[in-house]
Short mmCIF file of C-alpha atoms and ligand atoms in Angstrom, two decimals:
data_model
loop_
_atom_site.label_atom_id
_atom_site.label_comp_id
_atom_site.label_asym_id
_atom_site.label_seq_id
_atom_site.Cartn_x
_atom_site.Cartn_y
_atom_site.Cartn_z
CA MET A 1 90.12 128.94 42.33
CA THR A 2 89.46 125.24 41.75
CA GLN A 3 87.85 123.06 44.39
CA ALA A 4 90.90 120.83 44.65
CA ASN A 5 93.20 123.53 45.99
CA HIS A 6 90.57 125.24 48.16
CA GLN A 7 90.86 123.13 51.30
CA ILE A 8 88.27 123.54 54.03
CA PRO A 9 89.99 122.84 57.36
CA VAL A 10 88.17 121.14 60.23
CA ALA A 11 88.98 124.00 62.62
CA LYS A 12 90.81 127.33 62.62
CA PRO A 13 91.46 129.76 65.48
CA ILE A 14 90.80 133.49 65.00
CA LEU A 15 94.04 135.36 65.65
CA ASP A 16 95.03 138.71 64.18
CA GLU A 17 96.73 142.02 64.93
CA ARG A 18 94.81 142.37 68.19
CA GLU A 19 96.57 139.33 69.68
CA VAL A 20 99.91 140.43 68.17
CA GLU A 21 99.48 143.86 69.78
CA ALA A 22 98.65 142.28 73.15
CA VAL A 23 101.79 140.14 73.09
CA ARG A 24 103.88 143.12 71.99
CA ARG A 25 102.62 145.08 75.00
CA VAL A 26 103.67 142.27 77.37
CA VAL A 27 107.08 141.76 75.78
CA HIS A 28 107.81 145.48 76.02
CA SER A 29 106.68 145.52 79.67
CA GLY A 30 109.60 143.25 80.58
CA TRP A 31 107.36 140.99 82.72
CA VAL A 32 106.61 137.89 80.68
CA THR A 33 105.72 135.05 83.07
CA GLN A 34 102.72 134.77 85.42
CA GLY A 35 101.97 138.33 86.51
CA PRO A 36 99.45 141.15 86.01
CA GLU A 37 98.09 139.84 82.69
CA VAL A 38 97.37 136.42 84.20
CA ALA A 39 95.59 138.11 87.12
CA ALA A 40 93.50 140.22 84.73
CA PHE A 41 92.66 137.21 82.54
CA GLU A 42 91.51 135.34 85.65
CA ARG A 43 89.25 138.23 86.72
CA GLU A 44 87.74 138.50 83.25
CA PHE A 45 87.18 134.76 82.94
CA ALA A 46 85.60 134.60 86.42
CA GLU A 47 83.27 137.42 85.41
CA LEU A 48 82.35 135.66 82.17
CA VAL A 49 81.28 132.41 83.85
CA GLU A 50 80.18 134.09 87.11
CA ALA A 51 82.65 132.02 89.14
CA PRO A 52 83.80 133.23 92.58
CA HIS A 53 87.37 132.11 91.78
CA ALA A 54 89.32 131.43 88.57
CA CYS A 55 92.95 130.26 88.55
CA ALA A 56 94.94 130.11 85.30
CA VAL A 57 97.34 127.24 84.63
CA SER A 58 99.51 125.91 81.80
CA ASN A 59 96.80 123.73 80.19
CA CYS A 60 93.64 121.77 80.98
CA THR A 61 95.52 118.56 81.77
CA THR A 62 97.38 120.26 84.61
CA ALA A 63 94.09 121.86 85.69
CA LEU A 64 92.51 118.39 85.91
CA HIS A 65 95.47 117.12 87.91
CA LEU A 66 95.16 119.92 90.48
CA ALA A 67 91.35 119.57 90.64
CA LEU A 68 91.58 115.85 91.39
CA LYS A 69 94.38 116.40 93.89
CA VAL A 70 92.45 119.06 95.81
CA ALA A 71 89.45 116.70 95.92
CA GLY A 72 91.72 114.29 97.79
CA VAL A 73 92.19 111.76 94.97
CA GLY A 74 95.28 109.67 95.68
CA PRO A 75 96.83 106.22 95.26
CA GLY A 76 94.29 103.38 95.48
CA ASP A 77 91.30 105.67 94.90
CA GLU A 78 88.83 105.45 92.03
CA VAL A 79 87.37 108.19 89.83
CA VAL A 80 84.26 107.53 87.72
CA THR A 81 84.49 108.97 84.22
CA VAL A 82 84.08 108.09 80.53
CA SER A 83 86.45 106.25 78.22
CA HIS A 84 84.89 108.21 75.35
CA SER A 85 87.03 111.32 75.78
CA PHE A 86 90.41 112.78 74.97
CA ILE A 87 93.09 110.73 76.76
CA ALA A 88 94.01 113.63 79.10
CA THR A 89 90.77 113.09 81.05
CA ALA A 90 91.95 109.70 82.32
CA ASN A 91 95.67 110.52 82.32
CA ALA A 92 95.07 113.17 85.01
CA ILE A 93 93.44 110.52 87.22
CA ARG A 94 96.50 108.31 86.82
CA TYR A 95 98.86 111.18 87.71
CA CYS A 96 97.20 111.00 91.17
CA GLY A 97 97.93 107.27 91.36
CA ALA A 98 94.19 106.58 91.13
CA LEU A 99 92.17 104.27 88.88
CA PRO A 100 89.88 105.62 86.13
CA VAL A 101 86.55 103.72 86.25
CA PHE A 102 84.82 103.98 82.88
CA VAL A 103 81.11 104.00 82.12
CA ASP A 104 79.38 104.23 78.76
CA ILE A 105 77.91 107.29 77.04
CA GLU A 106 74.23 108.11 76.48
CA PRO A 107 72.29 106.36 73.68
CA ASP A 108 72.41 109.57 71.66
CA GLY A 109 75.07 112.19 72.07
CA TYR A 110 78.59 111.70 73.38
CA ASN A 111 78.31 112.49 77.09
CA ILE A 112 78.34 110.25 80.18
CA ASP A 113 75.12 108.27 80.79
CA PRO A 114 74.04 109.39 84.28
CA ASP A 115 72.06 106.13 84.70
CA LEU A 116 75.35 104.22 84.86
CA ILE A 117 77.16 106.30 87.46
CA GLU A 118 75.67 104.82 90.65
CA THR A 119 76.50 101.24 89.69
CA ALA A 120 80.13 102.30 89.21
CA LEU A 121 80.55 103.75 92.71
CA THR A 122 82.53 101.81 95.32
CA ALA A 123 83.90 102.60 98.78
CA ARG A 124 87.05 103.84 97.01
CA THR A 125 85.31 106.35 94.68
CA LYS A 126 86.79 109.79 95.45
CA ALA A 127 85.37 111.85 92.58
CA ILE A 128 83.13 111.89 89.53
CA LEU A 129 84.90 113.45 86.54
CA CYS A 130 82.28 114.32 83.92
CA VAL A 131 83.10 115.77 80.51
CA HIS A 132 81.17 118.38 78.49
CA GLN A 133 82.19 116.57 75.34
CA LEU A 134 82.68 118.64 72.17
CA GLY A 135 81.23 121.64 74.05
CA MET A 136 77.83 120.01 74.71
CA PRO A 137 76.92 120.26 78.41
CA CYS A 138 76.48 116.87 80.08
CA ASP A 139 73.49 116.21 82.38
CA LEU A 140 74.98 118.11 85.33
CA LYS A 141 71.73 118.35 87.24
CA ARG A 142 71.54 114.57 87.67
CA ILE A 143 75.29 114.12 88.11
CA VAL A 144 75.49 116.78 90.84
CA GLU A 145 72.50 115.15 92.59
CA ILE A 146 74.31 111.80 92.63
CA GLY A 147 77.48 113.48 93.90
CA LYS A 148 75.53 115.14 96.72
CA ARG A 149 73.71 111.93 97.67
CA TYR A 150 76.99 110.03 98.05
CA ALA A 151 79.10 113.01 99.23
CA ILE A 152 81.45 112.59 96.26
CA PRO A 153 82.88 115.74 94.60
CA VAL A 154 81.99 116.40 90.97
CA ILE A 155 84.74 117.76 88.73
CA GLU A 156 83.81 119.05 85.28
CA ASP A 157 86.18 118.50 82.37
CA ALA A 158 85.02 121.61 80.54
CA ALA A 159 88.06 121.64 78.22
CA CYS A 160 85.84 122.22 75.18
CA ALA A 161 83.03 124.12 76.89
CA THR A 162 84.12 127.77 77.24
CA GLY A 163 80.93 129.76 76.61
CA SER A 164 78.53 126.77 76.65
CA GLU A 165 75.43 127.24 78.80
CA ILE A 166 73.10 125.21 80.96
CA LEU A 167 69.61 125.98 82.27
CA TRP A 168 70.05 125.98 86.06
CA ASN A 169 67.10 126.69 88.37
CA GLY A 170 65.31 128.46 85.55
CA ARG A 171 68.27 130.63 84.49
CA TRP A 172 70.78 130.18 81.67
CA GLU A 173 74.26 129.99 83.20
CA LYS A 174 77.70 129.54 81.68
CA ILE A 175 79.48 126.26 82.25
CA GLY A 176 82.15 126.92 84.89
CA ARG A 177 80.18 128.77 87.54
CA PRO A 178 80.87 125.96 88.50
CA HIS A 179 77.86 123.69 88.96
CA GLY A 180 80.00 120.83 90.20
CA ASP A 181 82.80 121.53 92.70
CA ILE A 182 85.46 122.53 90.15
CA ALA A 183 85.48 123.11 86.38
CA CYS A 184 88.60 122.81 84.17
CA PHE A 185 88.98 124.61 80.83
CA SER A 186 91.42 124.38 77.92
CA PHE A 187 92.74 127.12 75.64
CA HIS A 188 94.42 124.78 73.14
CA PRO A 189 94.00 126.05 69.54
CA ARG A 190 91.48 123.28 68.83
CA LYS A 191 89.06 124.77 71.39
CA VAL A 192 86.84 127.85 70.80
CA VAL A 193 89.31 130.39 72.23
CA THR A 194 93.06 129.90 72.53
CA THR A 195 96.19 131.08 74.30
CA GLY A 196 98.41 128.66 72.33
CA ASP A 197 98.27 126.34 75.31
CA GLY A 198 96.53 127.23 78.55
CA GLY A 199 94.00 126.19 81.16
CA MET A 200 91.70 127.58 83.85
CA LEU A 201 90.23 126.20 87.08
CA THR A 202 87.01 127.70 88.45
CA THR A 203 85.52 127.00 91.86
CA ALA A 204 83.35 128.52 94.59
CA ASN A 205 85.64 127.08 97.28
CA PRO A 206 88.26 129.65 98.42
CA GLU A 207 90.43 126.98 100.04
CA TYR A 208 90.59 125.02 96.75
CA ASP A 209 91.55 128.22 94.93
CA ARG A 210 94.31 128.92 97.48
CA LYS A 211 95.72 125.42 96.93
CA PHE A 212 95.66 125.79 93.13
CA ARG A 213 97.66 129.02 93.41
CA LEU A 214 100.17 127.39 95.76
CA TRP A 215 100.61 124.21 93.71
CA ARG A 216 100.87 125.84 90.27
CA GLN A 217 103.92 127.80 91.50
CA HIS A 218 106.17 125.07 93.00
CA GLY A 219 104.29 125.18 96.33
CA MET A 220 105.89 128.56 97.01
CA ASP A 221 104.09 130.71 99.60
CA VAL A 222 104.93 134.08 97.95
CA THR A 223 104.20 134.95 94.32
CA ASP A 224 106.85 136.49 92.08
CA THR A 225 104.85 139.72 91.75
CA VAL A 226 104.49 140.15 95.53
CA ARG A 227 108.20 139.53 96.15
CA HIS A 228 109.18 141.80 93.27
CA GLY A 229 106.98 144.65 94.52
CA SER A 230 107.94 144.33 98.19
CA LYS A 231 109.85 147.11 99.93
CA GLN A 232 110.97 144.59 102.55
CA VAL A 233 113.35 141.69 101.97
CA MET A 234 111.27 138.53 101.66
CA PHE A 235 112.30 134.89 102.03
CA GLU A 236 109.78 132.46 100.54
CA THR A 237 108.99 129.02 101.96
CA TYR A 238 107.70 125.84 100.35
CA PRO A 239 105.16 124.29 102.71
CA GLU A 240 103.98 121.63 100.21
CA LEU A 241 105.04 119.72 97.11
CA GLY A 242 104.14 121.86 94.12
CA TYR A 243 104.51 121.95 90.34
CA ASN A 244 105.35 124.43 87.63
CA TYR A 245 101.90 124.72 86.06
CA ARG A 246 102.00 128.47 85.39
CA MET A 247 100.49 130.33 82.47
CA THR A 248 102.68 133.13 81.09
CA ASP A 249 101.62 136.78 80.81
CA MET A 250 102.07 136.53 77.03
CA GLN A 251 99.51 133.72 76.88
CA ALA A 252 97.12 135.56 79.23
CA ALA A 253 97.30 138.72 77.12
CA VAL A 254 96.24 136.67 74.08
CA GLY A 255 93.49 135.06 76.17
CA ARG A 256 92.07 138.46 77.15
CA GLU A 257 91.73 139.42 73.48
CA GLN A 258 90.15 136.05 72.73
CA LEU A 259 87.54 136.50 75.48
CA LYS A 260 86.47 139.79 73.86
CA ARG A 261 85.78 137.83 70.67
CA LEU A 262 83.94 135.00 72.41
CA PRO A 263 80.31 136.23 72.04
CA GLU A 264 80.80 136.79 68.32
CA ILE A 265 82.62 133.43 67.89
CA ILE A 266 79.83 131.53 69.63
CA ALA A 267 77.03 133.34 67.81
CA ARG A 268 78.58 132.39 64.46
CA ARG A 269 79.30 128.79 65.54
CA ARG A 270 75.70 128.37 66.67
CA GLN A 271 74.46 129.75 63.37
CA LEU A 272 76.66 127.37 61.36
CA ALA A 273 75.63 124.38 63.50
CA GLY A 274 71.98 125.30 62.91
CA MET A 275 72.62 125.30 59.15
CA TYR A 276 74.25 121.86 59.29
CA THR A 277 71.30 120.54 61.27
CA ARG A 278 68.79 121.93 58.74
CA HIS A 279 70.62 120.76 55.65
CA LEU A 280 71.65 117.31 56.85
CA GLN A 281 68.14 116.43 58.03
CA GLY A 282 67.16 112.98 56.93
CA PHE A 283 70.46 111.46 55.91
CA MET A 284 72.84 111.84 58.88
CA ASP A 285 72.40 111.32 62.59
CA MET A 286 72.93 114.84 63.91
CA PRO A 287 73.85 116.01 67.41
CA ALA A 288 70.98 117.72 69.25
CA GLU A 289 70.87 120.07 72.23
CA PRO A 290 68.66 118.95 75.11
CA ASP A 291 66.22 121.77 75.99
CA TRP A 292 68.39 122.60 79.05
CA ALA A 293 71.69 123.01 77.15
CA ARG A 294 73.26 125.48 74.71
CA SER A 295 76.42 124.20 73.09
CA ASN A 296 79.27 126.42 71.94
CA TRP A 297 79.60 123.82 69.14
CA GLN A 298 83.33 123.34 69.71
CA SER A 299 82.80 120.43 67.30
CA TYR A 300 79.90 119.33 65.15
CA CYS A 301 80.00 115.55 65.18
CA VAL A 302 77.65 113.42 63.04
CA ARG A 303 77.09 109.67 62.91
CA LEU A 304 77.37 108.26 59.41
CA PRO A 305 74.48 106.15 58.15
CA ASP A 306 74.90 102.35 58.21
CA GLY A 307 76.77 101.08 55.20
CA LEU A 308 78.93 104.18 54.92
CA ASP A 309 82.46 103.26 55.98
CA GLN A 310 84.05 105.93 58.14
CA ARG A 311 87.53 105.90 56.61
CA ALA A 312 86.19 105.73 53.05
CA ALA A 313 83.79 108.61 53.71
CA MET A 314 86.53 110.74 55.27
CA GLN A 315 88.84 110.01 52.32
CA ALA A 316 86.11 110.83 49.80
CA LEU A 317 85.55 114.16 51.58
CA LEU A 318 89.29 114.87 51.68
CA ASP A 319 89.45 114.17 47.93
CA ARG A 320 86.82 116.91 47.60
CA GLY A 321 88.99 119.33 49.60
CA ILE A 322 87.20 118.85 52.94
CA SER A 323 89.10 117.99 56.05
CA THR A 324 87.26 115.99 58.76
CA ARG A 325 88.29 114.11 61.91
CA ARG A 326 87.20 110.85 63.41
CA GLY A 327 84.80 111.27 66.35
CA VAL A 328 85.98 111.18 69.96
CA MET A 329 88.49 108.46 70.89
CA ASN A 330 88.02 105.69 73.47
CA ILE A 331 90.75 105.75 76.08
CA HIS A 332 90.41 102.09 77.15
CA LEU A 333 91.40 100.95 73.64
CA GLU A 334 94.82 102.62 73.74
CA SER A 335 97.96 100.62 74.60
CA ALA A 336 98.69 103.01 77.46
CA TYR A 337 95.52 101.60 79.10
CA ALA A 338 95.94 97.95 78.13
CA SER A 339 97.05 96.72 81.54
CA PRO A 340 94.18 95.91 83.95
CA ASP A 341 95.79 98.00 86.70
CA CYS A 342 95.43 101.13 84.50
CA CYS A 343 91.63 101.31 84.40
CA ARG A 344 88.39 99.40 85.00
CA ALA A 345 85.15 99.34 83.00
CA ALA A 346 82.02 99.47 85.19
CA SER A 347 79.61 98.95 82.27
CA THR A 348 79.82 97.75 78.70
CA LEU A 349 81.39 100.44 76.54
CA GLU A 350 79.43 99.43 73.43
CA ARG A 351 77.98 102.86 72.68
CA SER A 352 81.41 104.44 73.13
CA CYS A 353 82.90 102.01 70.63
CA ALA A 354 80.05 102.41 68.13
CA ALA A 355 80.45 106.19 68.28
CA GLN A 356 84.18 105.97 67.63
CA ASN A 357 83.59 103.90 64.50
CA GLN A 358 80.62 105.81 63.11
CA ALA A 359 81.15 109.44 64.01
CA ILE A 360 83.02 112.13 62.10
CA ILE A 361 83.66 115.76 63.01
CA LEU A 362 82.73 118.23 60.27
CA PRO A 363 84.50 121.54 59.56
CA LEU A 364 83.23 124.32 61.84
CA PHE A 365 85.00 127.59 62.65
CA ALA A 366 83.79 131.13 63.15
CA GLN A 367 85.32 132.44 59.89
CA MET A 368 83.62 129.71 57.83
CA THR A 369 81.36 131.14 55.13
CA ASP A 370 77.84 129.93 54.33
CA ALA A 371 79.18 128.86 50.92
CA GLU A 372 81.90 126.73 52.52
CA LEU A 373 79.32 125.06 54.74
CA MET A 374 77.13 124.29 51.73
CA THR A 375 80.17 122.81 49.95
CA VAL A 376 80.53 120.40 52.89
CA VAL A 377 76.79 119.60 52.85
CA GLU A 378 76.81 118.88 49.10
CA ALA A 379 79.93 116.73 49.39
CA LEU A 380 78.36 114.74 52.25
CA ARG A 381 75.17 114.21 50.23
CA ASP A 382 77.28 113.09 47.32
CA VAL A 383 79.37 110.69 49.44
CA ALA A 384 76.30 109.27 51.22
CA GLY A 385 74.57 108.88 47.84
CA LEU A 386 77.49 106.94 46.41
CA ALA A 387 77.36 104.58 49.38
CA GLU A 388 73.63 103.98 48.82
CA VAL A 389 74.25 103.09 45.20
CA ARG A 390 77.04 100.67 46.16
CA HIS A 391 74.80 99.21 48.88
CA ALA A 392 71.92 98.69 46.43
CA ARG A 393 74.22 97.00 43.87
CA ALA A 394 75.76 94.73 46.51
CA GLY A 395 72.29 93.84 47.86
C1 PLP B 1 91.56 119.14 74.89
C2 PLP B 1 91.03 118.34 76.01
C3 PLP B 1 91.77 118.14 77.19
C4 PLP B 1 93.19 118.59 77.33
O1 PLP B 1 93.37 119.96 77.24
P1 PLP B 1 94.89 120.55 77.17
O2 PLP B 1 94.67 122.01 77.42
O3 PLP B 1 95.39 120.26 75.80
O4 PLP B 1 95.67 119.90 78.23
C5 PLP B 1 91.17 117.46 78.21
N1 PLP B 1 89.93 116.96 78.12
C6 PLP B 1 89.19 117.11 77.00
C7 PLP B 1 87.81 116.55 76.94
C8 PLP B 1 89.72 117.79 75.90
O5 PLP B 1 89.01 117.91 74.78
#
């Protein structure tokens, strides 16, 4: 096999006969939408993250919408968050008719800078929406403290953080317990475990959980499974405006298989990330875990050295059969956010912008071999070396 036709993808889900078998079981059962598999997936996810309640929904964007809504976010309100995130983070705030208020990220890393949160708060702030970007836990301890001090709920966008951990009162805990008021997860194929599309809300608040279950199913007060199993004729009512944000039993069955694989997936991802960190020492700016965080390494994102153009570097890697992605986007730079009534910046967003222009995401997936990782390392060394030569000649 030549290098040119052996492409190394940036990410790849693990799916095999186990998931196929799970879907087959559901299809043959005749019950394919939200039902017993969804309920089982919720129990198993709750157990994994030690959450009192877990409610499955159609994706993380709908989870964020319901989380903000239950926190009372509505028209005219503000939610403090980052621009440096996937656009869904801020879109969910706008679905509530509220204004995303952006602050910058930390000097190193890609998470919200807790030092900037307090200056962004106003009388209209209804929630803080923090993101565990690329699977790396953000500084929840400080963010939750600020939330408590101002009596503002903290919602965690944990889309990428299934299986990530944080040191909490001396004990390692999974993201999603939750440590804020609500955590929202994604099971899109680009995350560490997938259901095709899918999401989960975890909370310790039973009233929030009750609302999620009502709203995800059109605001209907009886579930399909209860009505179906009832020996008495039942007429449902619709006490509140709801949505169709359901997960199907086919998706949940896949999710249950994926959760069984999670420990193995994370162990391998952590091993690969450790190898990148060792081998890239000295010529890339690598992501680092604070001593209170364990990332699931949903993505391994490096900052290119000065003088190495992002697009040129990515192209040079692609020419060597290695697929990469640009680092995290900045929401405020998109046309959908161009109008001043769409969002407000409460700090400069300089670090967010620098990260977007300098960072690239390297291939990382559980099936990746050590040899594939070394191919990426060698190619990066090569590409960085070429840039140094050009730099020296130009200078
Ligand atoms: C992927 C992602 C989302 C959206 O998740 P979906 O399940 O695709 O709706 C939201 N926020 C962040 C930070 C993400 O990475």
